[in-house]
PDB file of C-alpha atoms in Angstrom:
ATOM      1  CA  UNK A   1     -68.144 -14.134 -43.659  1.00  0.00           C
ATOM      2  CA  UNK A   2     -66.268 -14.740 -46.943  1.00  0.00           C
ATOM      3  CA  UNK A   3     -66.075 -11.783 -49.260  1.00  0.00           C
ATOM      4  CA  UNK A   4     -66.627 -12.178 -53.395  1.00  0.00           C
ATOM      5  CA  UNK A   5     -67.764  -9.222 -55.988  1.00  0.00           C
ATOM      6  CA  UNK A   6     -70.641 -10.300 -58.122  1.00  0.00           C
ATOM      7  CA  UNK A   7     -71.383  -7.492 -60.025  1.00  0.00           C
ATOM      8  CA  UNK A   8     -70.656  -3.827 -60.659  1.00  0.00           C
ATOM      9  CA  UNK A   9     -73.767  -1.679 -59.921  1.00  0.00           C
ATOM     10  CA  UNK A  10     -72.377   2.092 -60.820  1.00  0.00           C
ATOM     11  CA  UNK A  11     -75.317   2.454 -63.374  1.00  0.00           C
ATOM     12  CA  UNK A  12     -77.808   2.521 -60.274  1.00  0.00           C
ATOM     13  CA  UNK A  13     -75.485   3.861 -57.562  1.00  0.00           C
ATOM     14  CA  UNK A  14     -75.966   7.641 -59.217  1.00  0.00           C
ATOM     15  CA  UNK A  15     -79.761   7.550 -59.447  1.00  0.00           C
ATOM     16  CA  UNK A  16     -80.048   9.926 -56.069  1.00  0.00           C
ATOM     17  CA  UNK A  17     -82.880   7.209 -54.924  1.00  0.00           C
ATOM     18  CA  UNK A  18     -82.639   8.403 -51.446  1.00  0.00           C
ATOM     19  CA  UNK A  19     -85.417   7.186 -49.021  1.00  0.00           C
ATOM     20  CA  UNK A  20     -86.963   8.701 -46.114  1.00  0.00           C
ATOM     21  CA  UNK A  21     -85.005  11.385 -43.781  1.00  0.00           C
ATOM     22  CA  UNK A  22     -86.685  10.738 -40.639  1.00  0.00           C
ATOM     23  CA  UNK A  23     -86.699   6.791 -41.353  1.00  0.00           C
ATOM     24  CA  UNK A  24     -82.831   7.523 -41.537  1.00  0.00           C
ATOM     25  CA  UNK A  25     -82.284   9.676 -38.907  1.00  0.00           C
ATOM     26  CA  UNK A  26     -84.628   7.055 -36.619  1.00  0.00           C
ATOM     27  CA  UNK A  27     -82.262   3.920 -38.084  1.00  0.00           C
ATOM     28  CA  UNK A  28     -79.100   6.130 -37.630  1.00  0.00           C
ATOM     29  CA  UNK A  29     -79.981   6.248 -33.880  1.00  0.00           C
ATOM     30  CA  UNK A  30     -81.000   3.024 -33.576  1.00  0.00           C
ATOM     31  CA  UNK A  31     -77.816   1.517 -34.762  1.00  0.00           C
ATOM     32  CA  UNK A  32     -76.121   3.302 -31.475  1.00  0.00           C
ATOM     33  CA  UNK A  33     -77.840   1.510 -28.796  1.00  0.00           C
ATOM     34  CA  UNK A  34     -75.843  -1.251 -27.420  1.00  0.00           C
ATOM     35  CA  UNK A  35     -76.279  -5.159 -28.454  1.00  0.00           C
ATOM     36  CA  UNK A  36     -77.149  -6.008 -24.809  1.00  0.00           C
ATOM     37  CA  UNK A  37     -80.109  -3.154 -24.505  1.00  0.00           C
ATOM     38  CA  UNK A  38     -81.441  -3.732 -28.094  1.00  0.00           C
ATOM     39  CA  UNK A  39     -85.371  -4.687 -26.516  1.00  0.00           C
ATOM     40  CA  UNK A  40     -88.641  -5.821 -28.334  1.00  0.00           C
ATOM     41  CA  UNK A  41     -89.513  -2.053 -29.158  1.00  0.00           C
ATOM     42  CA  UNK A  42     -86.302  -1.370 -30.410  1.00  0.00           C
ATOM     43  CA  UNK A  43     -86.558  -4.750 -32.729  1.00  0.00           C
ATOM     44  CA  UNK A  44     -90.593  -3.586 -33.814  1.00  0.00           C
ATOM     45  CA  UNK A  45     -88.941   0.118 -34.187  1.00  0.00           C
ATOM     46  CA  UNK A  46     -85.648  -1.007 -36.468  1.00  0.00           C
ATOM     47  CA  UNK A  47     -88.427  -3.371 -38.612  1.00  0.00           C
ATOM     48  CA  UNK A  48     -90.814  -0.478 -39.671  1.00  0.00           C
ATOM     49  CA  UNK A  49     -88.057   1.445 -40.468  1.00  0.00           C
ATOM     50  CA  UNK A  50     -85.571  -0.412 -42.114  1.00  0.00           C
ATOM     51  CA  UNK A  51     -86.729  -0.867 -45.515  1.00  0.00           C
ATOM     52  CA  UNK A  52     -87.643   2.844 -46.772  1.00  0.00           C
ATOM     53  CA  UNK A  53     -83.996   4.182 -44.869  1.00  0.00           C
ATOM     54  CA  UNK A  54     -81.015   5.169 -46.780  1.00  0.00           C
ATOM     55  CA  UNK A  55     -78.385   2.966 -46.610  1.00  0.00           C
ATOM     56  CA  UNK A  56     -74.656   2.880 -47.988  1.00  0.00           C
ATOM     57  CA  UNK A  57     -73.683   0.035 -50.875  1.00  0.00           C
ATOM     58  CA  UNK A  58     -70.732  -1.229 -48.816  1.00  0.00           C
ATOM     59  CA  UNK A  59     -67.164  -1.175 -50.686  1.00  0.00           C
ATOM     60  CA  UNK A  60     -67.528  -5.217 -50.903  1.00  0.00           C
ATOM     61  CA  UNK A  61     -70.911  -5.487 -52.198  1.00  0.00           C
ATOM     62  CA  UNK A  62     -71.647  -9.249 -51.449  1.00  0.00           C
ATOM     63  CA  UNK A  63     -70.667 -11.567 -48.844  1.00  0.00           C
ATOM     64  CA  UNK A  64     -71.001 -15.507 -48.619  1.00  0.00           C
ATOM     65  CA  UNK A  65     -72.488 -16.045 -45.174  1.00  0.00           C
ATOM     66  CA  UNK A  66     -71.505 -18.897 -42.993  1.00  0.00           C
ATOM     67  CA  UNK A  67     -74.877 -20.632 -43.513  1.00  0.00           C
ATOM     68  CA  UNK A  68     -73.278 -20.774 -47.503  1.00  0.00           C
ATOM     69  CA  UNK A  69     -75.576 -18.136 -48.722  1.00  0.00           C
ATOM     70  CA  UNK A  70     -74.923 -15.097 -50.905  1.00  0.00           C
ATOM     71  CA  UNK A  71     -75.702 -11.279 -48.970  1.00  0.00           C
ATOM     72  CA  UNK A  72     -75.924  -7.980 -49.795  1.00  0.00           C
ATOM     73  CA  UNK A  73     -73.757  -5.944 -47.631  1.00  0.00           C
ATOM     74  CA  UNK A  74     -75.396  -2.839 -46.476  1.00  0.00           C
ATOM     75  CA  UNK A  75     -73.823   0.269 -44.076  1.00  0.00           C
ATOM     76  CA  UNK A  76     -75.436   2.940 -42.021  1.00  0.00           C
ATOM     77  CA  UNK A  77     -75.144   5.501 -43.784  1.00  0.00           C
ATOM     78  CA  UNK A  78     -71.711   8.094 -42.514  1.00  0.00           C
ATOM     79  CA  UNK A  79     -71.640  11.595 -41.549  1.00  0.00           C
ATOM     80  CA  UNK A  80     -70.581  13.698 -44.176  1.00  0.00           C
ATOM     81  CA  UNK A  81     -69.015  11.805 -46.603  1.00  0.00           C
ATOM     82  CA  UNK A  82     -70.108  10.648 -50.204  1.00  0.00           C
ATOM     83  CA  UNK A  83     -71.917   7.287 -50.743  1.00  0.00           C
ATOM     84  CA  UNK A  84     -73.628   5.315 -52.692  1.00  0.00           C
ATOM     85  CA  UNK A  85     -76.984   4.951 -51.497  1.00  0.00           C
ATOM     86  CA  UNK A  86     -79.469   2.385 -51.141  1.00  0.00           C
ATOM     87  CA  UNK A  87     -83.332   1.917 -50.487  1.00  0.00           C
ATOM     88  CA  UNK A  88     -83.875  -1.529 -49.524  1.00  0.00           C
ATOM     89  CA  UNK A  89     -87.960  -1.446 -50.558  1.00  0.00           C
ATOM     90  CA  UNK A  90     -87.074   0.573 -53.820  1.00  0.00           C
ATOM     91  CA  UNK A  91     -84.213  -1.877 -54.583  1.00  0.00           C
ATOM     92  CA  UNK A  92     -86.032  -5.332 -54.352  1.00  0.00           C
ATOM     93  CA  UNK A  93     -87.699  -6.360 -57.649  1.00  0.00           C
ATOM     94  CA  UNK A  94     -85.570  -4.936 -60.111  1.00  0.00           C
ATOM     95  CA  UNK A  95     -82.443  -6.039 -58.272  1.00  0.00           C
ATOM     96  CA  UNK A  96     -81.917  -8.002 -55.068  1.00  0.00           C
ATOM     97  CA  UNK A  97     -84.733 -10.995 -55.522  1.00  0.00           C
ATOM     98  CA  UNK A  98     -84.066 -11.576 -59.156  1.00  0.00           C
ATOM     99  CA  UNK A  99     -79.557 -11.391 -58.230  1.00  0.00           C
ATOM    100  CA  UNK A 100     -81.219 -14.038 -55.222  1.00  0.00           C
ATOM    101  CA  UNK A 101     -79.340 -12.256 -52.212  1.00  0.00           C
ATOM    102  CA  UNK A 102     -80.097 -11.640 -48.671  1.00  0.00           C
ATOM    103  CA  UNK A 103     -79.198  -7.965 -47.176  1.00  0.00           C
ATOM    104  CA  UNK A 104     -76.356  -8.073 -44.081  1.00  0.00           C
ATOM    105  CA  UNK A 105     -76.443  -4.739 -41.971  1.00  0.00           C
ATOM    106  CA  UNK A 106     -73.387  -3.295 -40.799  1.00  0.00           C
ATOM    107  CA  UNK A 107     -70.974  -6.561 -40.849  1.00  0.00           C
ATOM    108  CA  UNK A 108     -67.692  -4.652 -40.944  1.00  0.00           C
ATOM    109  CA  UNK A 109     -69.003  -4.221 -36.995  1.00  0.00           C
ATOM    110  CA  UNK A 110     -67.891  -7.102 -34.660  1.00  0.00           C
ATOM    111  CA  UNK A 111     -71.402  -8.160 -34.860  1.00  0.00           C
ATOM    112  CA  UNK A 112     -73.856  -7.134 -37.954  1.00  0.00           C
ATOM    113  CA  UNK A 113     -76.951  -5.073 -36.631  1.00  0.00           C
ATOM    114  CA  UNK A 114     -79.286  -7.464 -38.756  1.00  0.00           C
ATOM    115  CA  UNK A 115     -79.383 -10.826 -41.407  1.00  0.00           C
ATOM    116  CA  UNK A 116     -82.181 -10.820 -43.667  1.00  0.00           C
ATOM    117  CA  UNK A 117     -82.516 -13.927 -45.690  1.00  0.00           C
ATOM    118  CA  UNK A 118     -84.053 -14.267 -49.012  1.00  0.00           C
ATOM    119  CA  UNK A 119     -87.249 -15.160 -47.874  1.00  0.00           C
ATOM    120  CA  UNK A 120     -87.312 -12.598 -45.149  1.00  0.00           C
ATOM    121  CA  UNK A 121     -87.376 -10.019 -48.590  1.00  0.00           C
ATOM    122  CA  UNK A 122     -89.377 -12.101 -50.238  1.00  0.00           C
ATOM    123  CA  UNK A 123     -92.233 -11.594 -47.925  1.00  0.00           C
ATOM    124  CA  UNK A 124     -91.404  -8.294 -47.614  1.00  0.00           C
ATOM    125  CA  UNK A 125     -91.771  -7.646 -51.143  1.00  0.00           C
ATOM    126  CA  UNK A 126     -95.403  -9.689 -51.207  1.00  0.00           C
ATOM    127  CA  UNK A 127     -96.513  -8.211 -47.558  1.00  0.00           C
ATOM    128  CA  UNK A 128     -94.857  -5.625 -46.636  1.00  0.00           C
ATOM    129  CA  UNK A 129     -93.062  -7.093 -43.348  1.00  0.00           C
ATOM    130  CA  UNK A 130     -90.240  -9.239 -43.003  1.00  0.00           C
ATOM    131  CA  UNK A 131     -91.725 -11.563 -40.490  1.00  0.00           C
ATOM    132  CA  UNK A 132     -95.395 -12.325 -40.555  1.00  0.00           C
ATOM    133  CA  UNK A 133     -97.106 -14.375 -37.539  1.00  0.00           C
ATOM    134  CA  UNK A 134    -100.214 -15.435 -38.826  1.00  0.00           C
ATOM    135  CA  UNK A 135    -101.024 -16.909 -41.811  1.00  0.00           C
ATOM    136  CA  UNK A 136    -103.398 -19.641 -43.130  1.00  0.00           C
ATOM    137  CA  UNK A 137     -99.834 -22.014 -43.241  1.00  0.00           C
ATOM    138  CA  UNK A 138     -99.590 -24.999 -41.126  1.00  0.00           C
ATOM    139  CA  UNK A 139     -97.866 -24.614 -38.120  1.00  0.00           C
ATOM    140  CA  UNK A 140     -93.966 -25.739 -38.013  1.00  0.00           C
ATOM    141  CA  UNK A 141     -94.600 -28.457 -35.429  1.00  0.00           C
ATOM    142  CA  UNK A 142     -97.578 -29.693 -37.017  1.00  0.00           C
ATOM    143  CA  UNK A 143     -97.118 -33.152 -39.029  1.00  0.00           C
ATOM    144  CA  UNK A 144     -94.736 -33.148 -42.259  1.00  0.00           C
ATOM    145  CA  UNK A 145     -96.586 -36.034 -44.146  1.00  0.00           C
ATOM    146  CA  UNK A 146     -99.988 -36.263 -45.934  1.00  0.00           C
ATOM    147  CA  UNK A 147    -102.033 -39.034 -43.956  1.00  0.00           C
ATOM    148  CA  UNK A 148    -102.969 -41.869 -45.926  1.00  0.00           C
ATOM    149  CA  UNK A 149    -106.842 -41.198 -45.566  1.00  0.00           C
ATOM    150  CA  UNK A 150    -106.831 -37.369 -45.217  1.00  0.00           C
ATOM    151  CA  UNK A 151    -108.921 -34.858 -47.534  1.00  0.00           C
ATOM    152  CA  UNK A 152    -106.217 -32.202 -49.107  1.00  0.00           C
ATOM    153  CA  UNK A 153    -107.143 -29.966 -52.047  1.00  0.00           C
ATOM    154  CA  UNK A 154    -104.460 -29.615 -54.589  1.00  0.00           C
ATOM    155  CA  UNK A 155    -103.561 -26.655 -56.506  1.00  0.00           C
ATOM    156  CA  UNK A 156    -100.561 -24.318 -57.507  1.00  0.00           C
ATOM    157  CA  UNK A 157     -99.220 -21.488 -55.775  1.00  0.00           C
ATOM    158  CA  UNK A 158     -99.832 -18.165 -56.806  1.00  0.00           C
ATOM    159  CA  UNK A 159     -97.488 -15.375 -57.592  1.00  0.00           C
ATOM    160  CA  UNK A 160     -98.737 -13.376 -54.509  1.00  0.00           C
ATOM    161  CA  UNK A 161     -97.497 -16.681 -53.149  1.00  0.00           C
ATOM    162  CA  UNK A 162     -94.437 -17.933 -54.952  1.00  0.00           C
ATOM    163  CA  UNK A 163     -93.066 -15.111 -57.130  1.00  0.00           C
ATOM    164  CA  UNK A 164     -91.211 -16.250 -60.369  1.00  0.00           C
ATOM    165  CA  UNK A 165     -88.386 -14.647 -59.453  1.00  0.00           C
ATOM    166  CA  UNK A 166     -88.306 -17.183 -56.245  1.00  0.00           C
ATOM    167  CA  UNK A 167     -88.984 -20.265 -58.525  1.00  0.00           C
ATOM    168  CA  UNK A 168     -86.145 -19.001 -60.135  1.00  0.00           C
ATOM    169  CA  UNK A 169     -84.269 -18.927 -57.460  1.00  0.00           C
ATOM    170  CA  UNK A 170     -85.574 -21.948 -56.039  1.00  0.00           C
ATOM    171  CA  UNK A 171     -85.139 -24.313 -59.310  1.00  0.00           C
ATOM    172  CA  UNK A 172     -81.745 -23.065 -59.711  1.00  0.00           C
ATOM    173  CA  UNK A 173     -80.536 -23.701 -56.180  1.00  0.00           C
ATOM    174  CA  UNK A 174     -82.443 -27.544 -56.700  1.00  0.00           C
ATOM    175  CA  UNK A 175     -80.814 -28.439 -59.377  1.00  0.00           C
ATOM    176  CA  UNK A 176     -77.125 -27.579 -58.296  1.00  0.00           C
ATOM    177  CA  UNK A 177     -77.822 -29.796 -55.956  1.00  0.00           C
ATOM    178  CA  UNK A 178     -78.848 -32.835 -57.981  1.00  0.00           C
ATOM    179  CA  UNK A 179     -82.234 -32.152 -57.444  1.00  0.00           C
ATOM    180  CA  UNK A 180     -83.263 -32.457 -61.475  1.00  0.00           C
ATOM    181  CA  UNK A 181     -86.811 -31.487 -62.950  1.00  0.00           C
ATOM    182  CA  UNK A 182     -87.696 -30.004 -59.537  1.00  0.00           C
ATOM    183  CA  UNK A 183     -91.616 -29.873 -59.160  1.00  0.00           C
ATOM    184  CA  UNK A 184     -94.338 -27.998 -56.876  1.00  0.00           C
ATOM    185  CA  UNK A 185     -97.901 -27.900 -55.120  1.00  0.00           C
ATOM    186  CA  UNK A 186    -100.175 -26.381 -52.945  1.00  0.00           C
ATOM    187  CA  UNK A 187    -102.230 -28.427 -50.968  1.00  0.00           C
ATOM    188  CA  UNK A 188    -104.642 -27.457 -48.299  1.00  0.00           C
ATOM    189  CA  UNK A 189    -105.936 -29.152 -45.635  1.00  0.00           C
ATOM    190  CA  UNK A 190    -109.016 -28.861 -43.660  1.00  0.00           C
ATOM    191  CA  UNK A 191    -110.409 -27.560 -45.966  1.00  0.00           C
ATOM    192  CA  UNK A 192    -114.230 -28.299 -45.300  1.00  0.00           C
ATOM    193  CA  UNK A 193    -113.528 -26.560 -41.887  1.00  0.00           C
ATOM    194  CA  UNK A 194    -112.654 -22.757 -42.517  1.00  0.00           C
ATOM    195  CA  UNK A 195    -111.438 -22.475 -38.881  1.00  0.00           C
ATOM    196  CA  UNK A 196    -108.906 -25.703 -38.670  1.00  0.00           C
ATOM    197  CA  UNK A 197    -108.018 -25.155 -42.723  1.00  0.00           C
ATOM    198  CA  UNK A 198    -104.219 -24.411 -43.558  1.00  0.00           C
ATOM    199  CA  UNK A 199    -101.841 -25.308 -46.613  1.00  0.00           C
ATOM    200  CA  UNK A 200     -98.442 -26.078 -47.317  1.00  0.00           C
ATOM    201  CA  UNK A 201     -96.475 -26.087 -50.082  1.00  0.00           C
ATOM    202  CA  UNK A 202     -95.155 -29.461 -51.283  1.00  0.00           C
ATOM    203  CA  UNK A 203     -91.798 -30.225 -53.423  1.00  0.00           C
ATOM    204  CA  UNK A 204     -91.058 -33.543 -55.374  1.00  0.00           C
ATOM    205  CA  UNK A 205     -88.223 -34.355 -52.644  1.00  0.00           C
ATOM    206  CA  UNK A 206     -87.852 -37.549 -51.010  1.00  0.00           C
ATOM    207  CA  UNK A 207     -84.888 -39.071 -48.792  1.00  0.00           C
ATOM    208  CA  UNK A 208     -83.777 -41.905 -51.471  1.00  0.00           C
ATOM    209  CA  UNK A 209     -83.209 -39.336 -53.877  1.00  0.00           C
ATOM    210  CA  UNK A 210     -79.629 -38.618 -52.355  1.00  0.00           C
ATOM    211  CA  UNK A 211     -76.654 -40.512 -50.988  1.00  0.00           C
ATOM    212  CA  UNK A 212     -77.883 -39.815 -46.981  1.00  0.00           C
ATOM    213  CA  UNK A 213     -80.444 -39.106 -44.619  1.00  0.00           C
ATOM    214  CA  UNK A 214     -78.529 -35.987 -43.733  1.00  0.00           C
ATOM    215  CA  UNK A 215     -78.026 -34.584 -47.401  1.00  0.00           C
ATOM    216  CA  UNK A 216     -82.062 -34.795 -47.837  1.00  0.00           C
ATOM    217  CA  UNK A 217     -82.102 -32.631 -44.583  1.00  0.00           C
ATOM    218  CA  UNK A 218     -79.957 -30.177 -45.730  1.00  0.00           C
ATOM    219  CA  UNK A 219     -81.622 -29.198 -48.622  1.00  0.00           C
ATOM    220  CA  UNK A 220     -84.794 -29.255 -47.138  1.00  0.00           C
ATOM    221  CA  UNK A 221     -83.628 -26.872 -44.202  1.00  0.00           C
ATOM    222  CA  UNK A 222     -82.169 -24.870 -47.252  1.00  0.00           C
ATOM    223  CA  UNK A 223     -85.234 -24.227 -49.180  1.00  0.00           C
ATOM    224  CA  UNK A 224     -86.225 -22.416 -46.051  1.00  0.00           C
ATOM    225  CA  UNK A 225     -84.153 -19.817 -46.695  1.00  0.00           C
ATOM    226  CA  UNK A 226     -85.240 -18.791 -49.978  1.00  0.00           C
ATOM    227  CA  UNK A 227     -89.519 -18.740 -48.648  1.00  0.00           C
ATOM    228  CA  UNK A 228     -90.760 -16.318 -45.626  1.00  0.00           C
ATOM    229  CA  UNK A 229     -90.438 -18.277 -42.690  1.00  0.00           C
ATOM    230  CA  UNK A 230     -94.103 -18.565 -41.913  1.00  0.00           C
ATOM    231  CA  UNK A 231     -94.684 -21.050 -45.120  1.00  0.00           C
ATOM    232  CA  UNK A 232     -94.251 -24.631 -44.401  1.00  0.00           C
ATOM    233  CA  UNK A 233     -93.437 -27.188 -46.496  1.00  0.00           C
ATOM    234  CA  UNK A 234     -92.904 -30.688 -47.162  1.00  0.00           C
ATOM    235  CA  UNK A 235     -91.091 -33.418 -49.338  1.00  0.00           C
ATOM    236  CA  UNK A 236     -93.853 -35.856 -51.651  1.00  0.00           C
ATOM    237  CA  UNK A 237     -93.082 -38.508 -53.964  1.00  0.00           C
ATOM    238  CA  UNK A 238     -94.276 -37.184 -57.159  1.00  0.00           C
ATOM    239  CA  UNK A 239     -96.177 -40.137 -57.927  1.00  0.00           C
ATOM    240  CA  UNK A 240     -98.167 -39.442 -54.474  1.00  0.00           C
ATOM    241  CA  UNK A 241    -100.726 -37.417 -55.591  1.00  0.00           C
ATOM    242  CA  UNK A 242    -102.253 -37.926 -59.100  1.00  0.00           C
ATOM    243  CA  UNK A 243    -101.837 -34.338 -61.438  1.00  0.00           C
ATOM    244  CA  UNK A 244    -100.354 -32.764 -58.325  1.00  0.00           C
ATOM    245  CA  UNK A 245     -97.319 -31.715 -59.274  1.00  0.00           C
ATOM    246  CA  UNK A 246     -96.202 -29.145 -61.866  1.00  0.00           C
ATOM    247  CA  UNK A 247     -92.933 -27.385 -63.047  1.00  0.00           C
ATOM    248  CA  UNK A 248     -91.364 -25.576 -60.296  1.00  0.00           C
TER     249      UNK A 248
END
């Protein structure tokens, strides 16, 4: 990973924001157990733990992954020495979804404990888990396209859905990338049939829009990243569906 300062957060780092002892004492341990022994219950164990730990602000706060995305760089915290300390859960609205970051644990290690994209805090922040596997979303292998004679409702998505810090995030990502007057929807599908119903969210991205088949699947692998990685989506013309889209 690439290192780059963004920002200088001393007004925060004095706050004495600590989170939970045992939480910290249980992450503390956790980060000792070797790579190759690091099971399901330790994974479950690390995840309810994580967020309401203390932490140390690393000395290079943000690092550009190799997937080209901007992280947080978080540290176990050290054995007694002075540090600035950080609360992932207390630390989300007011400053790491609206600076659009991930969180890296530990990366000054040969291999970081953990990578938590942006949408793994997003749904954090909305759900309180990083990784939800059930939802009323479509399935990832299910189709990609609305069928030419199927029954969709259309709608918007909700904050408890798409927070406007994540449109934010989202529109500003979109239109580095060309992507200009980027739009939204929610459909759902099924939706006569409350067993079989599901939804997706749907952007105003199609292929001739850029240069090359692959630059249309780039960004819309990269829009993953910024949504919890149970929502599926797809790419609509905007002149698909009739008052569909709105304003991302």
């Amino acid at each position: 990973m690439s290192t780059i300062h963004l920002f200088d957060d001393s007004n925060n780092a004095n706050d004495n924001r600590l989170g939970d002892l045992e939480k910290t004492i249980i992450i503390n341990n956790l980060m000792e157990v070797p790579f190759g022994e690091r099971d399901e219950v330790w994974r479950d164990t690390f995840l309810s733990n994580i967020a309401e730990c203390t932490l140390k602000l690393a000395e290079t706060e943000v690092v550009i992954g190799p997937d080209g995305f901007p992280y947080f760089q978080l540290e176990s915290v050290p054995k007694d020495q002075n540090f600035q300390a950080f609360v992932i859960k207390n630390r989300l609205k007011d400053f790491v979804l609206p600076k659009g970051f991930g969180i890296a644990i530990n990366t000054q290690n040969e291999n970081p404990d953990w990578i938590f994209t942006y949408g793994d805090l997003v749904n954090y922040f909305l759900n309180e888990e990083f990784y939800t596997d059930e939802s009323i979303f479509s399935q990832k292998n299910e189709q990609t396209t609305i069928g030419t004679d199927e029954e969709i409702l259309v709608g918007q998505p909700s904050e408890i859905i798409l927070p406007q810090h994540v449109r934010t995030q989202l529109r500003d990502f979109l239109d580095y990338y060309g992507v200009k007057n980027a739009k939204i929807m929610l459909i759902a599908r099924n939706y006569k049939d409350e067993e079989k119903v599901s939804q997706d969210l749907v952007f105003n991205i199609v292929a001739n829009q850029f240069r090359t088949e692959k630059e249309f699947t780039n960004i819309m692998e990269a829009i993953g990243w910024f949504l919890p990685r149970h929502y599926s989506y797809i790419g609509l013309d905007e002149f698909a569906i009739e008052n569909g889209f709105m304003p991302l």
